[in-house]
Tab-separated table of C-alpha atoms in Angstrom:
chain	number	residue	atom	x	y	z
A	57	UNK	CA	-3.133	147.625	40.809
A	58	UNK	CA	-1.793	149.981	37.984
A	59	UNK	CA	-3.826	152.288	36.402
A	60	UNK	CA	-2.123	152.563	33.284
A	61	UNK	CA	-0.021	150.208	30.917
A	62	UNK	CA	2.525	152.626	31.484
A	63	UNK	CA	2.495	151.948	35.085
A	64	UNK	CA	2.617	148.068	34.666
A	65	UNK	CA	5.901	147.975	32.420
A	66	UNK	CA	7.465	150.486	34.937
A	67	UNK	CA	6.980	147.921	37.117
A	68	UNK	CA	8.288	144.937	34.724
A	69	UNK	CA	11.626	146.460	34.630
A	70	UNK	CA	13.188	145.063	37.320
A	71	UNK	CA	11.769	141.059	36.057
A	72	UNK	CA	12.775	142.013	32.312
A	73	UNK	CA	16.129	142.986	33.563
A	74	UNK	CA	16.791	140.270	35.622
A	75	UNK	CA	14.935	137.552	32.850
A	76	UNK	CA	17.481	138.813	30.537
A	77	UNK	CA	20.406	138.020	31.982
A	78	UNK	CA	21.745	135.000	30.765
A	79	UNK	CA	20.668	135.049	27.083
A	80	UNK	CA	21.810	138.784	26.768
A	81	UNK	CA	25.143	137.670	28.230
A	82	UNK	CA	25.295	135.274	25.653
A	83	UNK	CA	24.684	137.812	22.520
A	84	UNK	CA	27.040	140.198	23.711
A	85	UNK	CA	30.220	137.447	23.953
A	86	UNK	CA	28.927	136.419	20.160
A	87	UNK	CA	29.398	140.396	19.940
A	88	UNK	CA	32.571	140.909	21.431
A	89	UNK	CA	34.105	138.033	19.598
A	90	UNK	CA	33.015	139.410	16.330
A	91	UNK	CA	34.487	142.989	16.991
A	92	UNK	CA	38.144	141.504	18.812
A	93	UNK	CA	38.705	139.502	15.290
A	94	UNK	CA	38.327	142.693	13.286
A	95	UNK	CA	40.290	145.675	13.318
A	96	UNK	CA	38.272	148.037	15.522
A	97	UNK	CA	39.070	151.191	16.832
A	98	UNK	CA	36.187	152.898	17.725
A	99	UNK	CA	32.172	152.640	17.866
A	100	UNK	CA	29.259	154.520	15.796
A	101	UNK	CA	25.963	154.152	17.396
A	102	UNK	CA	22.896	154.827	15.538
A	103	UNK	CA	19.756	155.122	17.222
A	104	UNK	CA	16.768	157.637	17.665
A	105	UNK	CA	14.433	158.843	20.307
A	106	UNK	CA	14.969	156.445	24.020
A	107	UNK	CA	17.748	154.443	22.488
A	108	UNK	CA	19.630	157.886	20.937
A	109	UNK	CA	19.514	158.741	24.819
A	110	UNK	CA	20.755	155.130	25.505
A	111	UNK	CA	23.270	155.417	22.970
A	112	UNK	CA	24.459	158.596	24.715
A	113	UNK	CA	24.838	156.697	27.842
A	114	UNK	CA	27.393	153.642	25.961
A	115	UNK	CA	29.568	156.705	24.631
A	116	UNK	CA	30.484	157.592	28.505
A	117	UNK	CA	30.199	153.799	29.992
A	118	UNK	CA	32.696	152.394	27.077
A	119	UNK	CA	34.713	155.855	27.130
A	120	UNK	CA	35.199	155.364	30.696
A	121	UNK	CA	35.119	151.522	31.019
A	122	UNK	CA	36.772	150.092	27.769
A	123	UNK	CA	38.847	153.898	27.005
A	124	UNK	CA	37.338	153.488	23.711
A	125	UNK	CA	35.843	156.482	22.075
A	126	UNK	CA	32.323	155.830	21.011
A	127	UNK	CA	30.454	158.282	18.751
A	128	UNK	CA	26.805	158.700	17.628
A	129	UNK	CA	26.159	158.509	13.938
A	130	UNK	CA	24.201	161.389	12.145
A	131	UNK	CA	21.811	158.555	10.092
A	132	UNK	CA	20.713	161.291	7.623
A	133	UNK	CA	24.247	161.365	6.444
A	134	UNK	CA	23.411	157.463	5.074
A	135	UNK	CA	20.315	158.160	3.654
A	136	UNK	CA	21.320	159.043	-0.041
A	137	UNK	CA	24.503	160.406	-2.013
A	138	UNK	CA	27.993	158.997	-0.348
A	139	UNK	CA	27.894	157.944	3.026
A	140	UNK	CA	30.528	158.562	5.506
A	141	UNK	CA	33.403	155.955	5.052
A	142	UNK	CA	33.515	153.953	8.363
A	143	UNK	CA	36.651	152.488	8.736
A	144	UNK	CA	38.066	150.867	12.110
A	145	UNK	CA	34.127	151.007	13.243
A	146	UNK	CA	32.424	148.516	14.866
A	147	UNK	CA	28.712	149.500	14.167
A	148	UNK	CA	26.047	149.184	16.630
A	149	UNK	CA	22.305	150.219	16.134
A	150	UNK	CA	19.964	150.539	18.011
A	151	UNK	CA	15.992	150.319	18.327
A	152	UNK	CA	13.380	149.197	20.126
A	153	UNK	CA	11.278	148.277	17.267
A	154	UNK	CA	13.854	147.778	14.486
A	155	UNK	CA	11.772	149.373	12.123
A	156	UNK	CA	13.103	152.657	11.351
A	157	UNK	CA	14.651	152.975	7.751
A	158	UNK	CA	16.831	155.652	8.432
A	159	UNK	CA	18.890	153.164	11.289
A	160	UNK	CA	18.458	150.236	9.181
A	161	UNK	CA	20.217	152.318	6.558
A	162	UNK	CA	23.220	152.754	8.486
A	163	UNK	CA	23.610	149.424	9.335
A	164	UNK	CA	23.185	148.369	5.674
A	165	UNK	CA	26.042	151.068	4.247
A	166	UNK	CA	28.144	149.687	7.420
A	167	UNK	CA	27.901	145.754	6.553
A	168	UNK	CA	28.288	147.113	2.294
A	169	UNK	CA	31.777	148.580	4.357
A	170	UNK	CA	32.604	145.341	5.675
A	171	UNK	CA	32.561	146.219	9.025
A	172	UNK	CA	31.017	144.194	12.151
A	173	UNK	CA	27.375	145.164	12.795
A	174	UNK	CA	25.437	144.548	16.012
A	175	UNK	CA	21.533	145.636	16.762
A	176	UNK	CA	20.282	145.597	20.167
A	177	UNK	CA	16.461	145.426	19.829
A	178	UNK	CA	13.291	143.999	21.208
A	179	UNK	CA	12.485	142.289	17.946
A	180	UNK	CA	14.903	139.473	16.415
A	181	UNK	CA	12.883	139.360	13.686
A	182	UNK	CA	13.156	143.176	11.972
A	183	UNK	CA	14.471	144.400	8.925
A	184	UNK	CA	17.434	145.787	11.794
A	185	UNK	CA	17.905	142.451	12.988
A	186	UNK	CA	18.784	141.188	9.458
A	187	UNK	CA	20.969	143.798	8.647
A	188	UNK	CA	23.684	142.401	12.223
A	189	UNK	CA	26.112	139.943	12.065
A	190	UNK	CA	24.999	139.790	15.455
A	191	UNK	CA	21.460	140.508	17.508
A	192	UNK	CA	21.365	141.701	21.388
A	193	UNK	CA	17.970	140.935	21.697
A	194	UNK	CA	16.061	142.843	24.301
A	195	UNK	CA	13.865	139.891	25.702
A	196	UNK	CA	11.387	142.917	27.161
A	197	UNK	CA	8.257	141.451	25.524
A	198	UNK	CA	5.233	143.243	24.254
A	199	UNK	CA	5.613	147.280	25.079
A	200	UNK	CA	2.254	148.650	24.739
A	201	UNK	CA	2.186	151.984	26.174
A	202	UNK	CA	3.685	154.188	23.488
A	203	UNK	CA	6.292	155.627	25.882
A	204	UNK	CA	9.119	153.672	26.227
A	205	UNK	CA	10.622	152.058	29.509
A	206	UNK	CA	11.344	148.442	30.483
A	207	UNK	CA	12.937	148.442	26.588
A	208	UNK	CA	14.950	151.763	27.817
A	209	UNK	CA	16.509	150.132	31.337
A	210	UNK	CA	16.612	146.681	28.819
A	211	UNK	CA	18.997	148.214	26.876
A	212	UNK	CA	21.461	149.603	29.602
A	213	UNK	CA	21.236	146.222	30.709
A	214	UNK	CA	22.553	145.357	27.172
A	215	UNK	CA	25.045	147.795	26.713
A	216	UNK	CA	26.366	146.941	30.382
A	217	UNK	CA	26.791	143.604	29.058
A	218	UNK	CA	28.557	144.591	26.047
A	219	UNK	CA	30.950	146.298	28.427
A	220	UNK	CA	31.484	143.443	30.318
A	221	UNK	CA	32.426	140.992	27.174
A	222	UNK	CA	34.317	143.697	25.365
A	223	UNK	CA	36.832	144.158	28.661
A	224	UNK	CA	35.390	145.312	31.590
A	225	UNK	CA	34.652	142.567	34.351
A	226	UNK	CA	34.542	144.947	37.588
A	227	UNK	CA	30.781	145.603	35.927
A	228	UNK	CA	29.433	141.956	36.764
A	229	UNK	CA	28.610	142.515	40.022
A	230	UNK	CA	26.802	146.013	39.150
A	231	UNK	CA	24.985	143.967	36.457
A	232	UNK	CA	23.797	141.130	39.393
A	233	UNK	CA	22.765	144.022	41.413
A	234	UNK	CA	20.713	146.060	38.946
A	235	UNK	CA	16.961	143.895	39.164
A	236	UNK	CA	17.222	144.305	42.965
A	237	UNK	CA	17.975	148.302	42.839
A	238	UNK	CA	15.413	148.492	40.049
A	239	UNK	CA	13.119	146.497	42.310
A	240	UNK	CA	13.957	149.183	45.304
A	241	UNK	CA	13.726	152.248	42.566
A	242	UNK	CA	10.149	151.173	41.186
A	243	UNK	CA	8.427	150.992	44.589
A	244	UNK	CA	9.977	154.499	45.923
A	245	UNK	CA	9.058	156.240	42.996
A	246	UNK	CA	5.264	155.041	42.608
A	247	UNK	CA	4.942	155.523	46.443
A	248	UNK	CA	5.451	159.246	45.603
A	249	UNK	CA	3.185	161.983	44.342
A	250	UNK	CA	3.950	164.017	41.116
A	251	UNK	CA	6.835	166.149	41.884
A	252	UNK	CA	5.880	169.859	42.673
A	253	UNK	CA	7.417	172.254	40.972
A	254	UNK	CA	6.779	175.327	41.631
A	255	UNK	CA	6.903	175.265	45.048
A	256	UNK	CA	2.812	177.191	44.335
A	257	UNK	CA	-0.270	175.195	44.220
A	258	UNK	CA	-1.890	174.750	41.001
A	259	UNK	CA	0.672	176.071	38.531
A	260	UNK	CA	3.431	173.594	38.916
A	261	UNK	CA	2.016	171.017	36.176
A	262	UNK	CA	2.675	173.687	33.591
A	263	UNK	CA	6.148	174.642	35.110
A	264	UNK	CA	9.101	174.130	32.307
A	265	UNK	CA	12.166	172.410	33.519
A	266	UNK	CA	15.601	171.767	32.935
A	267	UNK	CA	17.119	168.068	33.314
A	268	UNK	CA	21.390	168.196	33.871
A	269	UNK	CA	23.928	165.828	34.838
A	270	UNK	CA	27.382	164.671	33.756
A	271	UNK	CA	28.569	161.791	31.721
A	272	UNK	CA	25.999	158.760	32.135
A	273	UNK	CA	23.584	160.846	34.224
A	274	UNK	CA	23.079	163.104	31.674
A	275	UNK	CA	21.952	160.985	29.405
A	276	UNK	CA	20.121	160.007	32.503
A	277	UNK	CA	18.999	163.543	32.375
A	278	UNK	CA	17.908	163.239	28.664
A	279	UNK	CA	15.575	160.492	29.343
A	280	UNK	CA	13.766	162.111	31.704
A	281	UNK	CA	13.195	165.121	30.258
A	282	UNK	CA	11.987	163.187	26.771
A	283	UNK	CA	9.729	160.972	28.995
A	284	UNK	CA	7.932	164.182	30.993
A	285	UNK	CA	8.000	166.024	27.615
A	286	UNK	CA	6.090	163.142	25.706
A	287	UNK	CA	4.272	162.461	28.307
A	288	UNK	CA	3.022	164.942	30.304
A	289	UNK	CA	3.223	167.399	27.730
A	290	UNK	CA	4.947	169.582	30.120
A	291	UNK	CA	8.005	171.847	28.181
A	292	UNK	CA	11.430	169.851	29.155
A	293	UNK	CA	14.998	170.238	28.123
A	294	UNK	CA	18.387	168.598	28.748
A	295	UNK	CA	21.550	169.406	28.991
A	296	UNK	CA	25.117	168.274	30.492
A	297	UNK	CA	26.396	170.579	33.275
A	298	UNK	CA	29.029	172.387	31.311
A	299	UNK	CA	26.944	173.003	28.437
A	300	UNK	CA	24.031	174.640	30.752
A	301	UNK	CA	26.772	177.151	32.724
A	302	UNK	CA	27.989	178.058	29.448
A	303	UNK	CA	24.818	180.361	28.548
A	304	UNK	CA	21.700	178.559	28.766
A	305	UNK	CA	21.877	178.905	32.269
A	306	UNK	CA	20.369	182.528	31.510
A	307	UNK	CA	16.955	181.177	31.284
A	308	UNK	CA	16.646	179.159	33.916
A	309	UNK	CA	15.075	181.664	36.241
A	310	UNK	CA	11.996	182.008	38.617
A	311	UNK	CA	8.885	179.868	37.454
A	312	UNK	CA	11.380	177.216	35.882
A	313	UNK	CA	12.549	173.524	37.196
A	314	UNK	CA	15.668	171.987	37.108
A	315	UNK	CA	16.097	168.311	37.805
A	316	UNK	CA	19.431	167.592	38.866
A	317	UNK	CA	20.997	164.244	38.602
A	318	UNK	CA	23.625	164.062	41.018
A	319	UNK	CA	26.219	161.310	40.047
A	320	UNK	CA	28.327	160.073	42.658
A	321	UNK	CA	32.221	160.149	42.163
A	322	UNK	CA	32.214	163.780	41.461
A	323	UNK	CA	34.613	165.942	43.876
A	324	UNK	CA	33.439	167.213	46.924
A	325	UNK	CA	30.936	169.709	46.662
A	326	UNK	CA	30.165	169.831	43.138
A	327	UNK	CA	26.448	169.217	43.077
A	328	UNK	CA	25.439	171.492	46.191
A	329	UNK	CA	27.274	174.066	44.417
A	330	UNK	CA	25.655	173.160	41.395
A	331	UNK	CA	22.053	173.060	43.168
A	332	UNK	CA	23.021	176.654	44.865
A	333	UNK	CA	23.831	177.962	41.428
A	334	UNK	CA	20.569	177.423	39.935
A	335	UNK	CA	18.508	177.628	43.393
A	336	UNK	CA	20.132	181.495	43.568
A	337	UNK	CA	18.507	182.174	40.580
A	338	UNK	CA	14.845	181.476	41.223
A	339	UNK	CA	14.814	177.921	40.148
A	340	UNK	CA	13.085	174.855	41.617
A	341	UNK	CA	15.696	172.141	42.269
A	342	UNK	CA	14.721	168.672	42.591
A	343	UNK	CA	17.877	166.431	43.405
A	344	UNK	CA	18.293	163.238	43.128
A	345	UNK	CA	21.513	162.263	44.881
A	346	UNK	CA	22.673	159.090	47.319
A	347	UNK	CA	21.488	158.855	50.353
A	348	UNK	CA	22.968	160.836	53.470
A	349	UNK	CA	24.760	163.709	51.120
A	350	UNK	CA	23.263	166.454	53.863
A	351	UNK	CA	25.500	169.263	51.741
A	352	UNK	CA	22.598	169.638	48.744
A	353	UNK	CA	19.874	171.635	49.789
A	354	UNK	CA	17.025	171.380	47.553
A	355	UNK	CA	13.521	171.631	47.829
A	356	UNK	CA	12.511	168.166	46.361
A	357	UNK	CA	15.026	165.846	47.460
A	358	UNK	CA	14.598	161.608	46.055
A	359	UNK	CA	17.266	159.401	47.487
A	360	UNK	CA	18.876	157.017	45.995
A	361	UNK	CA	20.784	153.600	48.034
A	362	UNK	CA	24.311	154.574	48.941
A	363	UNK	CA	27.491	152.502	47.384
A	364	UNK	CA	26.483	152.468	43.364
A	365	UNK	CA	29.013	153.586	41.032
A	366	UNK	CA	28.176	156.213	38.598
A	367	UNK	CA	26.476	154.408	36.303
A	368	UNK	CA	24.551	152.100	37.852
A	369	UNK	CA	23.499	154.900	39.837
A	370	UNK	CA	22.406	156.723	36.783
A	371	UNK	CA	20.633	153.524	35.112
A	372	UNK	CA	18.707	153.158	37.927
A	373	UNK	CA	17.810	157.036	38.424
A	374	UNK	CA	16.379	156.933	35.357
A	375	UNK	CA	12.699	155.425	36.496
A	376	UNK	CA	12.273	158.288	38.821
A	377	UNK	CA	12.025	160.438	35.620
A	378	UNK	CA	9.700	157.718	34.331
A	379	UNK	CA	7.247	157.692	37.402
A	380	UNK	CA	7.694	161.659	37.207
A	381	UNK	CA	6.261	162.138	33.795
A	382	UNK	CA	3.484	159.010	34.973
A	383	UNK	CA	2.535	161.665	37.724
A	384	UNK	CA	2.212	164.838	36.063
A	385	UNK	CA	0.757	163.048	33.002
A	386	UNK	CA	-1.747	161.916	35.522
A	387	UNK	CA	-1.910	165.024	37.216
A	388	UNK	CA	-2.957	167.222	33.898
A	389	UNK	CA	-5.256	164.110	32.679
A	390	UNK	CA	-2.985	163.442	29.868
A	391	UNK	CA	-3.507	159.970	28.045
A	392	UNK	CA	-0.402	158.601	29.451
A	393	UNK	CA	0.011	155.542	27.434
A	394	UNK	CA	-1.188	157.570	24.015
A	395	UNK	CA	0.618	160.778	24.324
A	396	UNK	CA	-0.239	162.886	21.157
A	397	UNK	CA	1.485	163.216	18.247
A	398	UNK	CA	3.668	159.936	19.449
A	399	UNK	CA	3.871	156.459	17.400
A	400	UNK	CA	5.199	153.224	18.797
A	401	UNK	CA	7.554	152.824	15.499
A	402	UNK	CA	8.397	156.525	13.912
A	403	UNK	CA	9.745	155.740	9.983
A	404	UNK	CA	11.969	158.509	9.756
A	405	UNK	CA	14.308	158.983	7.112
C-alpha cells in the first residue's frame, strides 16, 4: 500500500490517462475547429510552475509535429499598462487549478484581442475556464498531495491530443499506448530505491544535481528537477544540452549529479558522449535511456521499453523523476505531500 498521497496519484496516472481519453479527444477537436476557422499562425502558452514545464514540452511536440512555432507568454507583461498585441495567436493557458490571476489575465487581454482561447485544466469550473472559448478539461480528479503529477502526465495527454486534432494523426497510436507504458513506468520506478548520488554513503541526499535533455526531454528534464527540488528539498537545476556545454557546464564537477534524459532519435553516439563529458569531470550520471543502448556508461542506469518515439519516450520518463524526488523526500524525512513553502494554488501576479 502507499505510504504517501503522493505515492497513490503516482500510481493513478496511468487510469487518469487512460479515463481521459475519449472526452479529452473530444475538447481538443472543439479546439482545433475553433483555431482552423481563425487566422492562426502561431501559439502563446501561458502557464506557471508543472504546466510552464508542460507548456515547454507543446513548444517542441507542435514545433516538430504541426511545424508551428509555439511560444511561452511572459504573463507579467499582461498584468497592467499595454499588453503585448497578439495577433495571428491562438492562446492556450494552462493550469492545474485555474486559479492564478496572472494566467487568467492573459487569457482575458487575449479574448479582449479577439483571438481563440483554450485552457487545459483540472477544474471546468475556474475563473480560467470562463475566460476559453474552449476547456480541455483534465478529468484527473482530486490532487491532494501538493506536488503535482497525474495533472502533469494529464496534460501531455492533452496537449498530445491537441496535436492529433490540429494535424498530426501518426500520434494516435502513441496516445493508445501511453496508459500501458505509464502502467510499466509506475511499477519500475517504485520497485526502486532512491537514486544514489554520490556514489558515497550518507552524503548523496544532499548531493545537487543537474537535469538535461533536448527538445521534449528537456522539459522532461525540467520536471524532474522542480519535482526533487520541491520535494526533497534537495538543490536541482535544468537545462537543455546546448545551453549546459555553453558555460554552465563549469560547475558541474565532483560532489554534483546530473540526470540525463536520453531521447531516442538523436545520432549515434550523442548521449554516451554526452554522459562521458560530464562523467570526465567528476559528476554522477544517472541515465535514463532505451533499453539495450550498451554505448552509455553511467553509474545509475533506468531503462526505459525500446520502440517509443521521442516524445512519448520523454512523457513517460517523466515519473521516474517523480518516484526520484518520492525517494529522497523519503529518504531525508521530508513531508512529501506538504513540501514547505509550497501551496496547491500560488496567486501570483
Amino acid at each position: 500500500m502507499p505510504g504517501s498521497m503522493l505515492e497513490a496519484e503516482i500510481r493513478e496516472q496511468p487510469a487518469v490517462v487512460a479515463a481521459r481519453a475519449h472526452e479529452g479527444l473530444r475538447a481538443a477537436v472543439e479546439a482545433a475547429a475553433l483555431v482552423h476557422g481563425s487566422d492562426v499562425s502561431h501559439w502563446a502558452i501561458a502557464a506557471r510552475g508543472s504546466s510552464d514545464n508542460a507548456a515547454r514540452f507543446a513548444q517542441y511536440l507542435w514545433g516538430r509535429h504541426l511545424g508551428m512555432a509555439t511560444y511561452l507568454a511572459a504573463p507579467s507583461l499582461y498584468a497592467e499598462g499595454r499588453p503585448p498585441v497578439m495577433t495571428g495567436a491562438a492562446v492556450l493557458a494552462v493550469s492545474q487549478s485555474g486559479q492564478s490571476p496572472d494566467i487568467v489575465r492573459v487569457l482575458s487581454v487575449a479574448r479582449d484581442q479577439g483571438r481563440p482561447t483554450i485552457a487545459i485544466t483540472n477544474d471546468p469550473s475556474s475563473p480560467l475556464a470562463d475566460q476559453a472559448d474552449v476547456v480541455v478539461p483534465l478529468l484527473a480528479g482530486q490532487e491532494r498531495s501538493l506536488a503535482a503529477t497525474k495533472t502533469y502526465t494529464a496534460t501531455l495527454h492533452a496537449l498530445g491530443q491537441l496535436a492529433v486534432a490540429l494535424g498530426a494523426p501518426d500520434l494516435v497510436e502513441d496516445l493508445v499506448r501511453m496508459p500501458d507504458l505509464l502502467h510499466a513506468t509506475v511499477s519500475d520506478a517504485l520497485g526502486r530505491p532512491a537514486p544514489d548520488l554520490s556514489g558515497s554513503s550518507g552524503s548523496s541526499l544532499a548531493t545537487p544535481l543537474t537535469a538535461v535533455g533536448r527538445g521534449t526531454g528537456f522539459a522532461t528534464a525540467a520536471e524532474t528537477a522542480l519535482k526533487i527540488r520541491e520535494i526533497a528539498g534537495i538543490r536541482a537545476e535544468s537545462y537543455s544540452v546546448p545551453d549546459l556545454l555553453h558555460g554552465p557546464v563549469a560547475a558541474n564537477g565532483p560532489g554534483s549529479a546530473a540526470w540525463v534524459v536520453c531521447s531516442p532519435g538523436r545520432p549515434p553516439g550523442y548521449w554516451s558522449e554526452m554522459a562521458a563529458t560530464l562523467a570526465a569531470s567528476g559528476v554522477r550520471v544517472v541515465a535514463l535511456h532505451e533499453a539495450g543502448q550498451v554505448e552509455i556508461t553511467a553509474p545509475v542506469r533506468i531503462e526505459l521499453p525500446r520502440g517509443m518515439p521521442a516524445w512519448l519516450f520523454d512523457a513517460v520518463a517523466v515519473v521516474h523523476g517523480q518516484v526520484a524526488a518520492l525517494r529522497l523526500g523519503e529518504a531525508r524525512a521530508a513531508d512529501v505531500d506538504h513540501p514547505r513553502g509550497l501551496t496547491k494554488v500560488t496567486l501570483t501576479m
